[in-house]
Amino acid sequence: MTTAYVCGSLVEGFGNSQSDLDVFVLTEGPSRQREDKGTSANFTGEEYRIDIDYADEVRVDTECWDFAQVRDIAHRMNSCSVGDWTAPAHLEAQWFQLAHGIRIGWAVREESVFEELRSSFDWGHVSHLLYCRYMLSYTGSSEDTVGAIGAGDAGTAMLNSRQALGFATDALLAAAGSTNIKPKWRFAKLRQLGMTEERERYFAAETSGRGTDEDVLLASKDRLRLAADFTLAAATLVGRL
């Protein structure tokens, strides 16, 4: 079976005039090597191939995957346990990115094949896997922040508290059903999910703490409090996935 689809920030509604277009082609067996060089570049991995071109000054990234491998990725993700937070951490981040593209993608060839592939993913479970991954990262970053605050290390506390809050926000988004793993779209994802209050609180926390070391440490504590609020909210939501 073969199919092709487009996805990315433009399809999801997050992009801008500088965004590229992501095209995925799923074929039976390894993709053929392209002969043309021109303005294109290509990269070949164990599971996929990427071609980069420019059309009318728009960057077009085309990834070619073996259809059977994508089905296998869906099976591995669906069967991964959420009972142990360390299990989802062993899954490849690129698999989540691939899965999300399939979830939001628009078929441009063999739509029925594409829809069958999309339905093979358990999207609630995929979100739950992401929640586990983010909570694991949040735990480590929050512990590091507490240590830095105790030591009076303002700079380290600032960096780690931002990481902890970021992971807590990601956990909240995943618990709400998001499967987009890119942190650069956190504010856009909060807006898309109607989390206006959370978006405002997150923005305020990220932009606070300028001034003395004491100000920075206080802001770091505030970020940890907000992160804890977000993880509590996430724990409530994740049970509905």
CSV table of N, CA, C and O in Angstrom, one decimal, residues 109-224:
chain,number,residue,atom,x,y,z
A,109,ARG,N,-3.1,11.5,-1.7
A,109,ARG,CA,-3.1,10.3,-2.5
A,109,ARG,C,-3.6,9.2,-1.7
A,109,ARG,O,-3.2,9.0,-0.6
A,110,GLU,N,-4.5,8.4,-2.3
A,110,GLU,CA,-5.0,7.2,-1.7
A,110,GLU,C,-5.6,7.5,-0.3
A,110,GLU,O,-5.1,7.1,0.8
A,111,GLU,N,-6.6,8.4,-0.3
A,111,GLU,CA,-7.2,8.9,1.0
A,111,GLU,C,-7.7,7.7,1.9
A,111,GLU,O,-7.5,7.8,3.1
A,112,SER,N,-8.3,6.7,1.3
A,112,SER,CA,-8.8,5.6,2.1
A,112,SER,C,-7.7,4.9,2.8
A,112,SER,O,-7.9,4.4,4.0
A,113,VAL,N,-6.6,4.7,2.2
A,113,VAL,CA,-5.4,4.1,2.8
A,113,VAL,C,-4.9,4.9,3.9
A,113,VAL,O,-4.6,4.4,5.0
A,114,PHE,N,-4.8,6.2,3.7
A,114,PHE,CA,-4.4,7.1,4.7
A,114,PHE,C,-5.3,7.1,6.0
A,114,PHE,O,-4.9,7.1,7.1
A,115,GLU,N,-6.6,7.1,5.7
A,115,GLU,CA,-7.6,7.1,6.8
A,115,GLU,C,-7.5,5.8,7.6
A,115,GLU,O,-7.6,5.8,8.8
A,116,GLU,N,-7.3,4.7,6.9
A,116,GLU,CA,-7.1,3.4,7.6
A,116,GLU,C,-5.9,3.5,8.5
A,116,GLU,O,-5.9,3.0,9.7
A,117,LEU,N,-4.8,4.1,8.0
A,117,LEU,CA,-3.6,4.2,8.8
A,117,LEU,C,-3.8,5.1,10.0
A,117,LEU,O,-3.4,4.8,11.1
A,118,ARG,N,-4.5,6.2,9.8
A,118,ARG,CA,-4.8,7.1,10.9
A,118,ARG,C,-5.6,6.4,12.0
A,118,ARG,O,-5.3,6.6,13.2
A,119,SER,N,-6.5,5.6,11.6
A,119,SER,CA,-7.4,5.0,12.6
A,119,SER,C,-6.7,3.8,13.3
A,119,SER,O,-7.2,3.3,14.3
A,120,SER,N,-5.5,3.5,12.8
A,120,SER,CA,-4.7,2.4,13.5
A,120,SER,C,-4.0,2.9,14.8
A,120,SER,O,-3.6,2.1,15.6
A,121,PHE,N,-3.9,4.2,14.9
A,121,PHE,CA,-3.3,4.8,16.2
A,121,PHE,C,-4.4,5.0,17.2
A,121,PHE,O,-5.5,5.4,16.9
A,122,ASP,N,-4.1,4.7,18.5
A,122,ASP,CA,-5.0,5.0,19.6
A,122,ASP,C,-4.5,6.3,20.1
A,122,ASP,O,-3.6,6.5,20.9
A,123,TRP,N,-5.2,7.4,19.7
A,123,TRP,CA,-4.7,8.7,19.9
A,123,TRP,C,-4.8,9.1,21.4
A,123,TRP,O,-3.9,9.9,21.9
A,124,GLY,N,-5.8,8.6,22.1
A,124,GLY,CA,-5.8,8.9,23.5
A,124,GLY,C,-4.6,8.3,24.2
A,124,GLY,O,-4.0,8.9,25.2
A,125,HIS,N,-4.2,7.1,23.8
A,125,HIS,CA,-3.1,6.4,24.4
A,125,HIS,C,-1.8,7.1,24.0
A,125,HIS,O,-0.9,7.3,24.9
A,126,VAL,N,-1.7,7.6,22.8
A,126,VAL,CA,-0.5,8.4,22.4
A,126,VAL,C,-0.4,9.6,23.3
A,126,VAL,O,0.7,9.9,23.7
A,127,SER,N,-1.5,10.3,23.5
A,127,SER,CA,-1.4,11.5,24.4
A,127,SER,C,-1.0,11.1,25.8
A,127,SER,O,-0.2,11.8,26.5
A,128,HIS,N,-1.5,10.0,26.3
A,128,HIS,CA,-1.1,9.5,27.6
A,128,HIS,C,0.4,9.1,27.7
A,128,HIS,O,1.0,9.4,28.7
A,129,LEU,N,0.9,8.6,26.6
A,129,LEU,CA,2.3,8.3,26.6
A,129,LEU,C,3.2,9.6,26.7
A,129,LEU,O,4.1,9.6,27.4
A,130,LEU,N,2.7,10.6,26.0
A,130,LEU,CA,3.4,11.9,26.1
A,130,LEU,C,3.3,12.5,27.5
A,130,LEU,O,4.3,13.0,28.0
A,131,TYR,N,2.1,12.4,28.1
A,131,TYR,CA,2.0,12.8,29.5
A,131,TYR,C,3.0,12.2,30.4
A,131,TYR,O,3.6,12.9,31.2
A,132,CYS,N,3.2,10.9,30.3
A,132,CYS,CA,4.1,10.2,31.1
A,132,CYS,C,5.6,10.7,30.8
A,132,CYS,O,6.3,10.9,31.8
A,133,ARG,N,5.9,10.9,29.6
A,133,ARG,CA,7.3,11.4,29.3
A,133,ARG,C,7.5,12.7,29.9
A,133,ARG,O,8.6,13.0,30.4
A,134,TYR,N,6.5,13.6,29.7
A,134,TYR,CA,6.7,15.0,30.2
A,134,TYR,C,6.7,15.0,31.8
A,134,TYR,O,7.5,15.8,32.4
A,135,MET,N,5.9,14.2,32.4
A,135,MET,CA,5.9,14.1,33.9
A,135,MET,C,7.3,13.6,34.4
A,135,MET,O,7.7,14.1,35.4
A,136,LEU,N,7.9,12.7,33.7
A,136,LEU,CA,9.2,12.2,34.1
A,136,LEU,C,10.2,13.3,34.0
A,136,LEU,O,11.0,13.5,34.9
A,137,SER,N,10.2,14.1,32.9
A,137,SER,CA,11.1,15.2,32.8
A,137,SER,C,10.8,16.3,33.8
A,137,SER,O,11.7,16.9,34.3
A,138,TYR,N,9.5,16.5,34.0
A,138,TYR,CA,9.2,17.6,35.0
A,138,TYR,C,9.7,17.2,36.4
A,138,TYR,O,10.2,18.1,37.1
A,139,THR,N,9.6,16.0,36.8
A,139,THR,CA,10.1,15.6,38.1
A,139,THR,C,11.6,15.9,38.3
A,139,THR,O,12.0,16.4,39.3
A,140,GLY,N,12.4,15.5,37.3
A,140,GLY,CA,13.8,15.8,37.3
A,140,GLY,C,14.1,17.3,37.4
A,140,GLY,O,15.0,17.7,38.2
A,141,SER,N,13.5,18.1,36.5
A,141,SER,CA,13.7,19.5,36.5
A,141,SER,C,13.3,20.2,37.8
A,141,SER,O,14.0,21.1,38.2
A,142,SER,N,12.2,19.8,38.3
A,142,SER,CA,11.7,20.4,39.5
A,142,SER,C,12.6,20.1,40.7
A,142,SER,O,12.9,21.0,41.5
A,143,GLU,N,13.1,18.9,40.8
A,143,GLU,CA,14.0,18.6,41.8
A,143,GLU,C,15.3,19.4,41.7
A,143,GLU,O,15.9,19.9,42.7
A,144,ASP,N,15.8,19.6,40.5
A,144,ASP,CA,17.0,20.4,40.3
A,144,ASP,C,16.8,21.8,40.7
A,144,ASP,O,17.6,22.5,41.2
A,145,THR,N,15.5,22.3,40.4
A,145,THR,CA,15.2,23.7,40.8
A,145,THR,C,15.2,23.9,42.3
A,145,THR,O,15.7,24.9,42.8
A,146,VAL,N,14.6,22.9,43.0
A,146,VAL,CA,14.6,23.0,44.4
A,146,VAL,C,16.0,23.1,45.0
A,146,VAL,O,16.3,23.9,45.9
A,147,GLY,N,16.9,22.2,44.5
A,147,GLY,CA,18.3,22.2,44.9
A,147,GLY,C,19.0,23.6,44.6
A,147,GLY,O,19.7,24.1,45.5
A,148,ALA,N,18.7,24.1,43.4
A,148,ALA,CA,19.4,25.4,43.1
A,148,ALA,C,18.8,26.5,44.0
A,148,ALA,O,19.6,27.4,44.4
A,149,ILE,N,17.5,26.5,44.2
A,149,ILE,CA,17.0,27.6,45.1
A,149,ILE,C,17.6,27.5,46.5
A,149,ILE,O,17.9,28.5,47.1
A,150,GLY,N,17.7,26.2,47.0
A,150,GLY,CA,18.3,26.0,48.3
A,150,GLY,C,19.7,26.5,48.4
A,150,GLY,O,20.1,27.0,49.5
A,151,ALA,N,20.4,26.4,47.3
A,151,ALA,CA,21.8,26.8,47.3
A,151,ALA,C,22.0,28.3,47.0
A,151,ALA,O,23.1,28.8,47.0
A,152,GLY,N,20.9,29.0,46.7
A,152,GLY,CA,20.9,30.4,46.3
A,152,GLY,C,21.5,30.7,44.9
A,152,GLY,O,21.9,31.8,44.7
A,153,ASP,N,21.5,29.7,44.1
A,153,ASP,CA,22.0,29.8,42.7
A,153,ASP,C,20.9,30.3,41.8
A,153,ASP,O,20.2,29.5,41.2
A,154,ALA,N,20.8,31.6,41.7
A,154,ALA,CA,19.7,32.2,40.9
A,154,ALA,C,19.7,31.8,39.5
A,154,ALA,O,18.6,31.5,39.0
A,155,GLY,N,20.8,31.8,38.8
A,155,GLY,CA,20.8,31.5,37.4
A,155,GLY,C,20.4,30.1,37.1
A,155,GLY,O,19.5,29.8,36.2
A,156,THR,N,20.9,29.1,37.9
A,156,THR,CA,20.5,27.7,37.7
A,156,THR,C,19.0,27.5,38.0
A,156,THR,O,18.3,26.7,37.4
A,157,ALA,N,18.6,28.2,39.1
A,157,ALA,CA,17.2,28.1,39.5
A,157,ALA,C,16.3,28.6,38.4
A,157,ALA,O,15.2,28.0,38.1
A,158,MET,N,16.7,29.7,37.8
A,158,MET,CA,15.9,30.3,36.7
A,158,MET,C,15.7,29.3,35.5
A,158,MET,O,14.6,29.0,35.0
A,159,LEU,N,16.9,28.8,35.1
A,159,LEU,CA,16.9,27.8,33.9
A,159,LEU,C,16.1,26.6,34.2
A,159,LEU,O,15.2,26.1,33.4
A,160,ASN,N,16.3,26.0,35.4
A,160,ASN,CA,15.6,24.7,35.7
A,160,ASN,C,14.1,24.9,36.0
A,160,ASN,O,13.3,24.1,35.7
A,161,SER,N,13.8,26.1,36.6
A,161,SER,CA,12.4,26.3,36.8
A,161,SER,C,11.6,26.5,35.5
A,161,SER,O,10.4,26.1,35.4
A,162,ARG,N,12.2,27.2,34.6
A,162,ARG,CA,11.6,27.3,33.3
A,162,ARG,C,11.4,26.0,32.6
A,162,ARG,O,10.4,25.7,31.9
A,163,GLN,N,12.4,25.1,32.7
A,163,GLN,CA,12.3,23.8,32.2
A,163,GLN,C,11.2,23.0,32.8
A,163,GLN,O,10.3,22.4,32.2
A,164,ALA,N,11.1,23.1,34.2
A,164,ALA,CA,10.1,22.4,34.9
A,164,ALA,C,8.7,22.8,34.5
A,164,ALA,O,7.8,22.0,34.3
A,165,LEU,N,8.5,24.2,34.4
A,165,LEU,CA,7.2,24.7,34.0
A,165,LEU,C,6.9,24.3,32.6
A,165,LEU,O,5.7,24.0,32.3
A,166,GLY,N,7.9,24.3,31.7
A,166,GLY,CA,7.6,23.9,30.4
A,166,GLY,C,7.2,22.5,30.3
A,166,GLY,O,6.2,22.2,29.6
A,167,PHE,N,7.8,21.6,31.0
A,167,PHE,CA,7.4,20.2,30.9
A,167,PHE,C,6.0,20.0,31.6
A,167,PHE,O,5.2,19.2,31.1
A,168,ALA,N,5.8,20.8,32.6
A,168,ALA,CA,4.4,20.7,33.3
A,168,ALA,C,3.4,21.2,32.3
A,168,ALA,O,2.3,20.6,32.3
A,169,THR,N,3.7,22.2,31.6
A,169,THR,CA,2.7,22.7,30.6
A,169,THR,C,2.5,21.7,29.5
A,169,THR,O,1.4,21.4,29.0
A,170,ASP,N,3.6,21.1,29.0
A,170,ASP,CA,3.5,20.0,28.0
A,170,ASP,C,2.7,18.8,28.5
A,170,ASP,O,1.9,18.2,27.8
A,171,ALA,N,2.8,18.5,29.8
A,171,ALA,CA,2.1,17.4,30.4
A,171,ALA,C,0.6,17.7,30.4
A,171,ALA,O,-0.3,16.9,30.2
A,172,LEU,N,0.3,19.0,30.8
A,172,LEU,CA,-1.1,19.5,30.8
A,172,LEU,C,-1.7,19.4,29.4
A,172,LEU,O,-2.9,18.9,29.2
A,173,LEU,N,-1.0,19.8,28.4
A,173,LEU,CA,-1.5,19.8,27.0
A,173,LEU,C,-1.7,18.4,26.5
A,173,LEU,O,-2.7,18.1,25.9
A,174,ALA,N,-0.8,17.5,26.9
A,174,ALA,CA,-0.9,16.1,26.5
A,174,ALA,C,-2.1,15.5,27.2
A,174,ALA,O,-2.9,14.7,26.6
A,175,ALA,N,-2.3,15.8,28.5
A,175,ALA,CA,-3.5,15.3,29.2
A,175,ALA,C,-4.8,15.8,28.6
A,175,ALA,O,-5.8,15.1,28.7
A,176,ALA,N,-4.7,16.9,28.0
A,176,ALA,CA,-5.9,17.5,27.3
A,176,ALA,C,-6.1,16.9,25.9
A,176,ALA,O,-7.0,17.3,25.2
A,177,GLY,N,-5.2,16.0,25.5
A,177,GLY,CA,-5.3,15.4,24.2
A,177,GLY,C,-4.4,15.8,23.1
A,177,GLY,O,-4.4,15.3,22.0
A,178,SER,N,-3.5,16.7,23.4
A,178,SER,CA,-2.5,17.2,22.4
A,178,SER,C,-1.5,16.1,22.1
A,178,SER,O,-1.0,15.4,23.0
A,179,THR,N,-1.1,16.0,20.8
A,179,THR,CA,0.0,15.1,20.4
A,179,THR,C,1.1,15.8,19.7
A,179,THR,O,2.1,15.2,19.2
A,180,ASN,N,1.1,17.1,19.7
A,180,ASN,CA,2.1,18.0,19.1
A,180,ASN,C,3.3,18.1,20.1
A,180,ASN,O,3.1,18.6,21.2
A,181,ILE,N,4.5,17.6,19.8
A,181,ILE,CA,5.6,17.5,20.7
A,181,ILE,C,6.5,18.8,20.7
A,181,ILE,O,7.4,18.9,21.5
A,182,LYS,N,6.2,19.7,19.8
A,182,LYS,CA,7.1,20.8,19.6
A,182,LYS,C,6.9,21.9,20.7
A,182,LYS,O,5.8,22.5,20.7
A,183,PRO,N,7.9,22.2,21.5
A,183,PRO,CA,7.6,23.2,22.6
A,183,PRO,C,7.4,24.6,22.1
A,183,PRO,O,6.9,25.4,22.8
A,184,LYS,N,7.9,24.9,20.9
A,184,LYS,CA,7.8,26.3,20.4
A,184,LYS,C,6.3,26.7,20.2
A,184,LYS,O,6.0,27.8,20.0
A,185,TRP,N,5.4,25.7,20.1
A,185,TRP,CA,4.0,25.9,19.9
A,185,TRP,C,3.2,25.9,21.2
A,185,TRP,O,2.0,25.8,21.1
A,186,ARG,N,3.8,25.9,22.4
A,186,ARG,CA,3.1,25.8,23.6
A,186,ARG,C,1.9,26.8,23.7
A,186,ARG,O,0.8,26.5,24.0
A,187,PHE,N,2.3,28.1,23.5
A,187,PHE,CA,1.2,29.1,23.6
A,187,PHE,C,0.1,28.9,22.5
A,187,PHE,O,-1.1,29.1,22.8
A,188,ALA,N,0.5,28.5,21.4
A,188,ALA,CA,-0.5,28.3,20.3
A,188,ALA,C,-1.4,27.1,20.7
A,188,ALA,O,-2.6,27.2,20.4
A,189,LYS,N,-0.8,26.1,21.3
A,189,LYS,CA,-1.6,24.9,21.6
A,189,LYS,C,-2.5,25.3,22.8
A,189,LYS,O,-3.7,24.8,22.8
A,190,LEU,N,-2.1,26.1,23.7
A,190,LEU,CA,-2.9,26.5,24.8
A,190,LEU,C,-4.1,27.3,24.3
A,190,LEU,O,-5.3,27.1,24.7
A,191,ARG,N,-3.8,28.2,23.3
A,191,ARG,CA,-4.9,29.0,22.7
A,191,ARG,C,-5.8,28.1,22.0
A,191,ARG,O,-7.1,28.2,22.1
A,192,GLN,N,-5.3,27.1,21.2
A,192,GLN,CA,-6.2,26.2,20.4
A,192,GLN,C,-7.1,25.4,21.3
A,192,GLN,O,-8.2,25.2,20.9
A,193,LEU,N,-6.6,25.0,22.5
A,193,LEU,CA,-7.4,24.2,23.4
A,193,LEU,C,-8.3,25.0,24.3
A,193,LEU,O,-9.0,24.5,25.1
A,194,GLY,N,-8.3,26.3,24.1
A,194,GLY,CA,-9.2,27.2,24.9
A,194,GLY,C,-8.7,27.4,26.3
A,194,GLY,O,-9.5,27.8,27.2
A,195,MET,N,-7.4,27.2,26.6
A,195,MET,CA,-6.9,27.3,27.9
A,195,MET,C,-6.3,28.7,28.1
A,195,MET,O,-5.1,29.0,28.3
A,196,THR,N,-7.2,29.7,28.1
A,196,THR,CA,-6.8,31.1,28.1
A,196,THR,C,-6.2,31.5,29.5
A,196,THR,O,-5.1,32.1,29.5
A,197,GLU,N,-6.7,31.1,30.6
A,197,GLU,CA,-6.2,31.4,31.9
A,197,GLU,C,-4.8,30.8,32.0
A,197,GLU,O,-3.8,31.4,32.5
A,198,GLU,N,-4.7,29.5,31.7
A,198,GLU,CA,-3.4,28.8,31.8
A,198,GLU,C,-2.3,29.5,30.9
A,198,GLU,O,-1.1,29.6,31.3
A,199,ARG,N,-2.7,29.9,29.7
A,199,ARG,CA,-1.8,30.6,28.8
A,199,ARG,C,-1.3,31.9,29.4
A,199,ARG,O,-0.1,32.2,29.3
A,200,GLU,N,-2.2,32.7,30.0
A,200,GLU,CA,-1.8,34.0,30.6
A,200,GLU,C,-0.9,33.7,31.8
A,200,GLU,O,0.1,34.5,32.0
A,201,ARG,N,-1.2,32.7,32.6
A,201,ARG,CA,-0.4,32.5,33.8
A,201,ARG,C,1.0,32.0,33.3
A,201,ARG,O,2.0,32.4,33.9
A,202,TYR,N,1.0,31.2,32.3
A,202,TYR,CA,2.3,30.7,31.8
A,202,TYR,C,3.2,31.8,31.3
A,202,TYR,O,4.4,31.9,31.6
A,203,PHE,N,2.6,32.7,30.5
A,203,PHE,CA,3.3,33.8,29.9
A,203,PHE,C,3.8,34.7,31.0
A,203,PHE,O,5.0,35.1,31.0
A,204,ALA,N,3.0,35.0,32.0
A,204,ALA,CA,3.5,35.9,33.1
A,204,ALA,C,4.6,35.3,33.9
A,204,ALA,O,5.6,35.9,34.2
A,205,ALA,N,4.6,33.9,34.1
A,205,ALA,CA,5.6,33.3,34.8
A,205,ALA,C,6.9,33.2,34.0
A,205,ALA,O,8.0,33.4,34.6
A,206,GLU,N,6.8,33.0,32.7
A,206,GLU,CA,8.0,33.0,31.9
A,206,GLU,C,8.7,34.3,31.8
A,206,GLU,O,9.9,34.4,31.6
A,207,THR,N,8.0,35.4,31.9
A,207,THR,CA,8.5,36.8,31.7
A,207,THR,C,8.8,37.5,33.0
A,207,THR,O,9.1,38.7,33.0
A,208,SER,N,8.7,36.8,34.1
A,208,SER,CA,8.9,37.4,35.4
A,208,SER,C,10.4,37.1,35.9
A,208,SER,O,11.1,36.4,35.3
A,209,GLY,N,10.7,37.8,37.0
A,209,GLY,CA,12.0,37.5,37.6
A,209,GLY,C,13.2,38.3,37.2
A,209,GLY,O,14.4,37.9,37.3
A,210,ARG,N,13.0,39.5,36.7
A,210,ARG,CA,14.1,40.4,36.3
A,210,ARG,C,14.5,41.2,37.5
A,210,ARG,O,13.7,41.7,38.2
A,211,GLY,N,15.8,41.4,37.6
A,211,GLY,CA,16.3,42.3,38.7
A,211,GLY,C,17.4,41.6,39.5
A,211,GLY,O,18.3,41.0,38.9
A,212,THR,N,17.3,41.6,40.8
A,212,THR,CA,18.3,41.0,41.6
A,212,THR,C,18.2,39.5,41.7
A,212,THR,O,17.2,38.9,41.2
A,213,ASP,N,19.2,38.9,42.3
A,213,ASP,CA,19.2,37.4,42.5
A,213,ASP,C,18.0,37.0,43.3
A,213,ASP,O,17.4,36.0,43.0
A,214,GLU,N,17.6,37.8,44.3
A,214,GLU,CA,16.5,37.5,45.1
A,214,GLU,C,15.2,37.5,44.2
A,214,GLU,O,14.3,36.6,44.4
A,215,ASP,N,15.1,38.5,43.3
A,215,ASP,CA,13.9,38.5,42.4
A,215,ASP,C,13.8,37.2,41.6
A,215,ASP,O,12.8,36.7,41.3
A,216,VAL,N,15.0,36.8,41.1
A,216,VAL,CA,15.1,35.7,40.2
A,216,VAL,C,14.7,34.4,41.0
A,216,VAL,O,14.0,33.5,40.5
A,217,LEU,N,15.2,34.3,42.2
A,217,LEU,CA,14.8,33.1,43.0
A,217,LEU,C,13.3,33.1,43.4
A,217,LEU,O,12.7,32.0,43.4
A,218,LEU,N,12.8,34.2,43.7
A,218,LEU,CA,11.3,34.3,44.0
A,218,LEU,C,10.5,33.9,42.7
A,218,LEU,O,9.5,33.2,42.9
A,219,ALA,N,10.9,34.4,41.6
A,219,ALA,CA,10.3,34.0,40.3
A,219,ALA,C,10.4,32.5,40.1
A,219,ALA,O,9.4,31.9,39.6
A,220,SER,N,11.5,31.9,40.4
A,220,SER,CA,11.7,30.5,40.2
A,220,SER,C,10.8,29.7,41.1
A,220,SER,O,10.2,28.7,40.7
A,221,LYS,N,10.6,30.2,42.3
A,221,LYS,CA,9.6,29.5,43.2
A,221,LYS,C,8.2,29.6,42.7
A,221,LYS,O,7.5,28.6,42.7
A,222,ASP,N,7.9,30.8,42.1
A,222,ASP,CA,6.5,31.0,41.6
A,222,ASP,C,6.3,30.0,40.4
A,222,ASP,O,5.2,29.5,40.2
A,223,ARG,N,7.4,29.8,39.6
A,223,ARG,CA,7.2,28.9,38.4
A,223,ARG,C,7.0,27.5,38.9
A,223,ARG,O,6.2,26.7,38.3
A,224,LEU,N,7.7,27.1,40.0
A,224,LEU,CA,7.5,25.8,40.5
A,224,LEU,C,6.0,25.6,41.1
A,224,LEU,O,5.4,24.5,40.9
